[in-house]
Amino acid sequence: MSKSDLRIDILGTSFSITADEDPVYLGTLLNRYRQVIENTKKITGMEDPLKLSIIAGFLLCDDLQKLSDRNPRVRDSLEAEQLTQELISRLDRALTIIPS
């Protein structure tokens, strides 16, 4: 499979991800991540990008865990969790270089 590039502009920072995945699939993951972040903002009133990304990551991992409990195929492939953790890590690195 050819590499796909996805440019992510979220929570006040931007970066690119290159992956051996279909661009539609990557876009679907990003849209879900954005949706979780927006819902978290609305519910908590929180604005801090790092806190929002961490909470969104936890929520996505929780969703994945619930899904894996019902579907053994998901249990064998936890790439969504890995992607979430990578996004959080990249956001953290990006936010440490942004002056307050």
Short mmCIF file of C-alpha atoms in Angstrom, two decimals, residues 22-100:
data_model
loop_
_atom_site.label_atom_id
_atom_site.label_comp_id
_atom_site.label_asym_id
_atom_site.label_seq_id
_atom_site.Cartn_x
_atom_site.Cartn_y
_atom_site.Cartn_z
CA ASP A 22 -6.01 4.83 3.12
CA PRO A 23 -6.44 8.63 3.30
CA VAL A 24 -10.18 8.17 3.88
CA TYR A 25 -9.45 5.99 6.91
CA LEU A 26 -6.99 8.53 8.31
CA GLY A 27 -9.52 11.30 7.71
CA THR A 28 -12.18 9.31 9.54
CA LEU A 29 -9.88 8.90 12.56
CA LEU A 30 -9.08 12.61 12.56
CA ASN A 31 -12.75 13.57 12.30
CA ARG A 32 -13.58 11.33 15.26
CA TYR A 33 -10.75 12.91 17.25
CA ARG A 34 -12.01 16.41 16.41
CA GLN A 35 -15.54 15.42 17.40
CA VAL A 36 -14.38 14.11 20.77
CA ILE A 37 -12.36 17.29 21.38
CA GLU A 38 -15.31 19.54 20.52
CA ASN A 39 -17.66 17.54 22.74
CA THR A 40 -15.13 17.70 25.57
CA LYS A 41 -14.84 21.49 25.16
CA LYS A 42 -18.61 21.88 25.29
CA ILE A 43 -19.07 19.64 28.31
CA THR A 44 -16.13 20.88 30.40
CA GLY A 45 -15.69 24.45 29.20
CA MET A 46 -11.97 23.68 29.13
CA GLU A 47 -9.76 25.52 26.63
CA ASP A 48 -6.23 24.28 27.42
CA PRO A 49 -5.10 22.36 24.29
CA LEU A 50 -2.90 19.87 26.13
CA LYS A 51 -5.57 19.01 28.68
CA LEU A 52 -8.17 18.65 25.93
CA SER A 53 -5.94 16.36 23.89
CA ILE A 54 -5.20 14.17 26.89
CA ILE A 55 -8.86 13.87 27.87
CA ALA A 56 -9.81 13.17 24.25
CA GLY A 57 -7.14 10.47 24.12
CA PHE A 58 -8.52 8.83 27.24
CA LEU A 59 -12.05 8.96 25.87
CA LEU A 60 -10.98 7.46 22.55
CA CYS A 61 -9.06 4.69 24.31
CA ASP A 62 -12.13 4.01 26.45
CA ASP A 63 -14.29 3.82 23.30
CA LEU A 64 -11.79 1.44 21.76
CA GLN A 65 -11.72 -0.73 24.88
CA LYS A 66 -15.53 -0.96 24.91
CA LEU A 67 -15.49 -1.86 21.23
CA SER A 68 -12.79 -4.50 21.73
CA ASP A 69 -14.84 -6.09 24.51
CA ARG A 70 -17.60 -6.69 21.96
CA ASN A 71 -15.47 -7.45 18.90
CA PRO A 72 -12.44 -9.79 19.02
CA ARG A 73 -11.09 -8.43 15.72
CA VAL A 74 -10.65 -5.00 17.30
CA ARG A 75 -8.86 -6.56 20.24
CA ASP A 76 -6.18 -7.82 17.86
CA SER A 77 -5.59 -4.39 16.30
CA LEU A 78 -5.26 -1.48 18.70
CA GLU A 79 -3.84 0.96 16.16
CA ALA A 80 -6.41 3.64 17.04
CA GLU A 81 -5.05 3.69 20.57
CA GLN A 82 -1.50 3.92 19.25
CA LEU A 83 -2.49 6.76 16.92
CA THR A 84 -4.15 8.61 19.79
CA GLN A 85 -1.06 8.26 21.93
CA GLU A 86 1.12 9.50 19.08
CA LEU A 87 -1.15 12.51 18.53
CA ILE A 88 -0.96 13.38 22.22
CA SER A 89 2.80 13.01 22.18
CA ARG A 90 3.17 15.24 19.13
CA LEU A 91 0.82 17.84 20.57
CA ASP A 92 2.80 17.85 23.80
CA ARG A 93 6.08 18.37 21.93
CA ALA A 94 4.53 21.11 19.80
CA LEU A 95 3.05 22.91 22.79
CA THR A 96 6.36 22.94 24.68
CA ILE A 97 7.93 25.06 21.95
CA ILE A 98 5.04 27.55 21.76
CA PRO A 99 5.63 30.52 24.06
CA SER A 100 2.89 31.14 26.64
#
